[in-house]
Coordinates of C-alpha atoms and ligand atoms in Angstrom, one line a residue:
X1342 CA 84.8 -20.0 9.8
X1343 CA 87.8 -17.9 10.4
X1344 CA 88.4 -16.0 13.3
X1345 CA 91.1 -13.5 14.7
X1346 CA 93.5 -15.1 17.1
X1347 CA 96.2 -12.6 18.1
X1348 CA 97.7 -11.3 15.0
X1349 CA 96.3 -13.8 12.4
X1350 CA 93.3 -15.3 11.0
X1351 CA 92.9 -19.1 11.9
X1352 CA 90.2 -21.7 11.9
X1353 CA 87.8 -21.3 14.8
X1354 CA 88.4 -24.7 16.2
X1355 CA 92.2 -24.1 16.4
X1356 CA 92.0 -21.4 18.9
X1357 CA 93.3 -22.4 22.3
X1358 CA 92.6 -20.0 25.4
X1359 CA 94.8 -20.7 28.4
X1360 CA 93.0 -21.2 31.7
X1361 CA 95.2 -18.7 33.3
X1362 CA 94.3 -16.0 30.8
X1363 CA 93.5 -12.9 32.9
X1364 CA 90.3 -12.5 30.8
X1365 CA 89.2 -15.9 32.1
X1366 CA 90.3 -15.4 35.8
X1367 CA 89.6 -11.7 36.5
X1368 CA 87.5 -10.3 33.4
X1369 CA 90.6 -8.4 32.8
X1370 CA 89.9 -7.3 29.3
X1371 CA 88.0 -5.1 26.8
X1372 CA 85.6 -5.7 23.9
X1373 CA 83.8 -4.1 21.0
X1374 CA 80.7 -5.2 18.9
X1375 CA 81.2 -3.5 15.5
X1376 CA 78.5 -3.9 12.8
X1377 CA 78.9 -4.4 9.1
X1378 CA 76.2 -3.7 6.4
X1379 CA 76.6 -4.9 2.9
X1380 CA 80.2 -6.2 3.8
X1381 CA 81.3 -2.7 4.9
X1382 CA 81.9 -1.7 8.4
X1383 CA 79.9 1.2 9.9
X1384 CA 81.6 3.6 12.3
X1385 CA 84.7 1.5 12.4
X1386 CA 87.0 4.3 13.4
X1387 CA 84.8 5.2 16.5
X1388 CA 84.8 1.7 17.7
X1389 CA 88.6 1.3 17.3
X1390 CA 89.0 4.8 19.1
X1391 CA 87.0 3.8 22.0
X1392 CA 88.9 0.5 22.4
X1393 CA 92.1 2.4 22.4
X1394 CA 90.7 4.9 25.0
X1395 CA 89.6 2.0 27.3
X1396 CA 92.9 0.3 26.9
X1397 CA 94.6 3.5 28.0
X1398 CA 92.4 3.8 31.2
X1399 CA 93.3 0.2 32.3
X1400 CA 97.0 0.6 31.2
X1401 CA 96.6 -2.1 28.7
X1402 CA 99.2 -2.0 25.8
X1403 CA 97.4 -3.1 22.8
X1404 CA 99.5 -5.4 20.5
X1405 CA 98.6 -3.5 17.3
X1406 CA 98.4 0.0 15.8
X1407 CA 94.7 1.1 14.8
X1408 CA 95.7 0.6 11.0
X1409 CA 97.0 -2.8 11.7
X1410 CA 93.7 -3.8 13.6
X1411 CA 91.6 -2.3 11.0
X1412 CA 93.4 -4.3 8.3
X1413 CA 92.8 -7.4 10.1
X1414 CA 89.3 -6.8 10.8
X1415 CA 88.7 -6.0 7.1
X1416 CA 90.4 -9.3 6.2
X1417 CA 88.3 -11.1 8.7
X1418 CA 84.9 -10.0 7.3
X1419 CA 86.0 -10.6 3.8
X1420 CA 87.2 -14.1 4.3
X1421 CA 84.0 -15.0 6.2
X1422 CA 81.9 -13.2 3.6
X1423 CA 80.1 -11.2 6.3
X1424 CA 77.5 -9.1 4.7
X1425 CA 75.2 -7.7 7.4
X1426 CA 76.2 -8.8 10.8
X1427 CA 78.4 -8.3 13.8
X1428 CA 82.1 -8.6 14.7
X1429 CA 82.8 -9.3 18.3
X1430 CA 86.4 -8.4 19.3
X1431 CA 87.9 -9.0 22.6
X1432 CA 91.3 -8.2 24.0
X1433 CA 92.5 -9.5 27.4
X1434 CA 95.6 -8.7 29.3
X1435 CA 96.9 -12.2 28.5
X1436 CA 98.3 -15.2 30.4
X1437 CA 100.0 -14.8 33.7
X1438 CA 100.9 -17.7 36.0
X1439 CA 100.5 -18.0 39.0
X1440 CA 97.3 -16.0 39.4
X1441 CA 98.1 -12.5 41.0
X1442 CA 95.9 -9.5 41.1
X1443 CA 98.7 -7.2 40.0
X1444 CA 99.2 -6.4 36.4
X1445 CA 101.9 -8.7 35.0
X1446 CA 105.1 -7.6 33.7
X1447 CA 104.5 -6.2 30.1
X1448 CA 107.9 -7.9 29.0
X1449 CA 106.5 -11.3 29.7
X1450 CA 102.8 -11.1 29.1
X1451 CA 101.2 -10.3 25.8
X1452 CA 97.5 -9.5 25.4
X1453 CA 95.3 -12.2 23.8
X1454 CA 93.0 -11.1 21.0
X1455 CA 90.2 -12.8 19.5
X1456 CA 87.5 -11.8 17.0
X1457 CA 84.5 -13.5 15.5
X1458 CA 81.7 -12.8 12.9
X1459 CA 78.0 -13.5 12.9
X1460 CA 75.5 -12.8 10.3
X1461 CA 72.7 -10.8 11.9
X1462 CA 70.0 -9.1 9.9
X1463 CA 68.4 -6.0 11.1
X1464 CA 65.5 -6.7 13.3
X1465 CA 63.1 -4.4 11.3
X1466 CA 59.9 -5.9 12.9
X1467 CA 61.1 -5.1 16.4
X1468 CA 62.3 -1.6 15.3
X1469 CA 58.7 -1.0 14.2
X1470 CA 57.1 -2.5 17.1
X1471 CA 59.3 -1.6 20.0
X1472 CA 60.6 -3.4 23.1
X1473 CA 59.4 -3.6 26.7
X1474 CA 61.5 -2.7 29.8
X1475 CA 61.6 -2.8 33.5
X1476 CA 63.4 -0.3 35.9
X1477 CA 66.0 -1.4 38.3
X1478 CA 68.7 0.3 40.5
X1479 CA 72.1 0.5 38.7
X1480 CA 74.2 -1.7 40.9
X1481 CA 77.1 -1.7 38.5
X1482 CA 80.6 -0.3 39.2
X1483 CA 81.7 3.4 38.6
X1484 CA 83.7 2.7 35.5
X1485 CA 80.9 2.1 33.0
X1486 CA 82.6 4.2 30.4
X1487 CA 85.2 1.3 30.0
X1488 CA 83.9 -1.4 27.6
X1489 CA 85.0 -4.1 30.0
X1490 CA 84.3 -7.7 29.4
X1491 CA 83.4 -7.8 33.1
X1492 CA 79.5 -7.6 32.8
X1493 CA 78.0 -9.4 35.7
X1494 CA 76.2 -6.3 36.7
X1495 CA 74.7 -6.0 33.2
X1496 CA 73.8 -9.5 32.7
X1497 CA 72.0 -9.8 36.1
X1498 CA 69.9 -6.8 35.1
X1499 CA 69.1 -8.3 31.7
X1500 CA 68.1 -11.6 33.4
X1501 CA 65.7 -9.7 35.8
X1502 CA 64.0 -8.3 32.7
X1503 CA 63.8 -11.7 31.0
X1504 CA 62.4 -13.4 34.2
X1505 CA 59.6 -10.9 33.8
X1506 CA 59.2 -11.6 30.0
X1507 CA 60.5 -8.2 29.1
X1508 CA 63.3 -7.2 26.9
X1509 CA 65.4 -4.7 28.6
X1510 CA 66.3 -3.2 32.1
X1511 CA 66.5 0.5 32.3
X1512 CA 69.1 1.3 35.1
X1513 CA 68.8 4.4 37.6
X1514 CA 71.0 5.6 40.4
X1515 CA 68.9 7.1 43.2
X1516 CA 66.1 7.9 40.7
X1517 CA 68.4 9.2 37.9
X1518 CA 68.3 7.2 34.9
X1519 CA 71.7 6.1 33.5
X1520 CA 71.4 3.5 30.6
X1521 CA 70.1 0.1 30.0
X1522 CA 71.7 -3.4 30.7
X1523 CA 73.2 -3.5 27.1
X1524 CA 72.2 -0.1 25.4
X1525 CA 71.8 3.6 26.0
X1526 CA 68.7 5.2 26.8
X1527 CA 67.2 8.4 25.7
X1528 CA 63.7 10.2 26.0
X1529 CA 61.7 12.7 23.9
X1530 CA 59.6 15.3 25.8
X1531 CA 57.8 18.1 23.8
X1532 CA 60.0 17.5 20.9
X1533 CA 63.4 17.7 22.8
X1534 CA 65.8 14.7 23.0
X1535 CA 67.3 14.1 26.5
X1536 CA 70.1 11.7 27.1
X1537 CA 72.4 11.0 30.0
X1538 CA 75.7 12.9 29.5
X1539 CA 78.9 10.7 28.8
X1540 CA 81.0 10.2 31.9
X1541 CA 81.7 7.4 34.3
X1542 CA 78.2 6.2 34.7
X1543 CA 77.5 5.1 31.0
X1544 CA 79.2 3.8 28.0
X1545 CA 79.8 6.3 25.4
X1546 CA 77.6 4.4 22.8
X1547 CA 78.8 4.8 19.2
X1548 CA 75.1 4.5 18.2
X1549 CA 74.0 7.3 20.5
X1550 CA 76.8 9.4 19.3
X1551 CA 75.5 9.0 15.7
X1552 CA 72.0 9.4 16.5
X1553 CA 72.6 12.7 18.5
X1554 CA 74.6 14.1 15.6
X1555 CA 71.9 13.5 13.1
X1556 CA 69.4 14.7 15.3
X1557 CA 71.2 18.0 15.8
X1558 CA 71.7 18.2 12.2
X1559 CA 68.0 17.7 11.5
X1560 CA 67.0 20.4 13.9
X1561 CA 65.8 18.3 16.8
X1562 CA 66.9 19.8 20.1
X1563 CA 69.4 17.7 22.1
X1564 CA 70.0 17.9 25.7
X1565 CA 72.8 15.7 27.2
X1566 CA 71.2 15.9 30.8
X1567 CA 70.5 13.7 33.6
X1568 CA 66.7 12.7 33.7
X1569 CA 64.9 11.0 36.4
X1570 CA 62.5 7.9 36.6
X1571 CA 59.5 10.3 36.8
X1572 CA 60.6 12.1 33.6
X1573 CA 61.0 8.7 31.9
X1574 CA 57.6 7.6 32.7
X1575 CA 56.1 10.9 31.6
X1576 CA 58.0 11.0 28.3
X1577 CA 56.3 11.2 25.0
X1578 CA 58.8 8.7 23.5
X1579 CA 61.5 6.6 24.7
X1580 CA 64.2 4.7 22.8
X1581 CA 67.3 2.5 23.6
X1582 CA 70.2 2.5 21.1
X1583 CA 73.1 0.1 20.3
X1584 CA 75.2 -1.1 17.5
X1585 CA 72.7 -4.1 17.0
X1586 CA 69.5 -2.5 17.9
X1587 CA 70.1 0.8 16.2
X1588 CA 67.2 3.3 17.5
X1589 CA 64.9 0.9 19.3
X1590 CA 61.5 2.4 20.7
X1591 CA 60.8 1.4 24.2
X1592 CA 56.9 1.1 24.3
X1593 CA 56.2 -0.1 27.7
X1594 CA 58.1 0.4 31.0
X1595 CA 57.1 -1.5 34.2
X1596 CA 54.0 -2.6 32.7
X1597 CA 52.9 0.9 31.7
X1598 CA 52.6 2.1 27.9
X1599 CA 54.8 5.0 26.8
X1600 CA 52.7 7.4 24.9
X1601 CA 50.2 5.4 22.9
X1602 CA 52.2 2.3 23.2
X1603 CA 53.7 2.5 19.7
X1604 CA 56.8 3.8 18.1
X1605 CA 56.3 7.6 18.0
X1606 CA 57.2 10.1 15.2
X1607 CA 60.6 11.4 16.6
X1608 CA 62.0 7.9 17.1
X1609 CA 60.7 7.1 13.6
X1610 CA 62.5 9.9 12.1
X1611 CA 65.6 9.2 14.1
X1612 CA 65.4 5.6 12.6
X1613 CA 65.3 7.1 9.1
X1614 CA 68.2 9.5 9.8
X1615 CA 70.2 6.5 11.2
X1616 CA 69.7 4.6 8.0
X1617 CA 70.8 7.3 5.8
X1618 CA 73.9 7.7 8.0
X1619 CA 74.5 3.8 7.5
X1620 CA 73.8 4.3 3.8
X1621 CA 76.2 7.1 3.4
X1622 CA 79.0 4.7 4.5
X1623 CA 77.8 1.2 3.5
X1624 CA 75.3 1.7 0.6
X1625 CA 71.6 1.0 0.4
X1626 CA 70.2 -1.1 3.2
X1627 CA 66.8 -2.6 3.8
Ligands
LIG299 C1 75.8 -0.8 28.8 C2 75.8 -0.6 27.4 N1 75.5 0.9 27.1 C3 75.4 1.3 25.7 C4 75.7 0.5 24.7 C5 75.6 1.0 23.4 O1 76.9 1.1 22.8 P1 77.1 1.0 21.1 O2 76.2 2.0 20.6 O3 78.5 1.6 21.0 O4 76.9 -0.3 20.9 C6 76.2 -1.0 25.0 C7 76.4 -1.9 23.8 O5 76.7 -3.0 24.0 C8 76.0 -1.3 26.3 O6 76.4 -2.7 26.6

């Protein structure tokens, strides 16, 4: 299997990551998970734009232009014959020795880029049946809009869900729902879709962006507003969204079923609309 290492494609086992890479020492880096269907990227531009915006926010000068990165990613999925699956792309600020909190001099430290591919089919069974979740205080930092590789807060929250045999943790700040440990969260109440507005408290998910766009176009009212834990639990339907999960019904929260405990009609419609959006870019999927 080939991977991207800096500006080239190399065999996976030839990659060497330095122990003084700032990604390793400080989690000083960014990542993206980009999905391909039928060997074609979906929303590649949106992912690349988010990466560049994140880099700007942390004064990380990326070692490529957007077209250069896109070319490399296209080459990667072609050479690995990725049909339906994910590309994991990571950029760190690079190697700096001795370890020092301050950003290193750009003239001596080049960012380190890696990317891998994984074949992952759509989990249609889960999309039909839905997932279970717990609620937890959002103990993460206040830069959740940056897709940082520093994910301890997220993985601790995910682990709490797994310890209870549940799939996902829904996070809240003083009773206001933000997002989940690895996905955005939206609710449906009386036919209206509510989702936390973008800002520093959530990741501006690309899947959410697509879903809100297709929802509006289909005449489903959308309100990008904060909603509370009480509203969450009284919702008619709840769904999580991410590149890998697409629109995923949440059918049980803290042990209590949402609605009748099954994927509801609006989420089902959103799944169909999302599939159409994918098919418009990538061709027929199943
Ligand atoms: C914390 C968090 N929020 C939201 C998302 C969804 O983002 P996207 O739809 O761009 O995959 C993710 C995806 O990994 C995430 O980790």
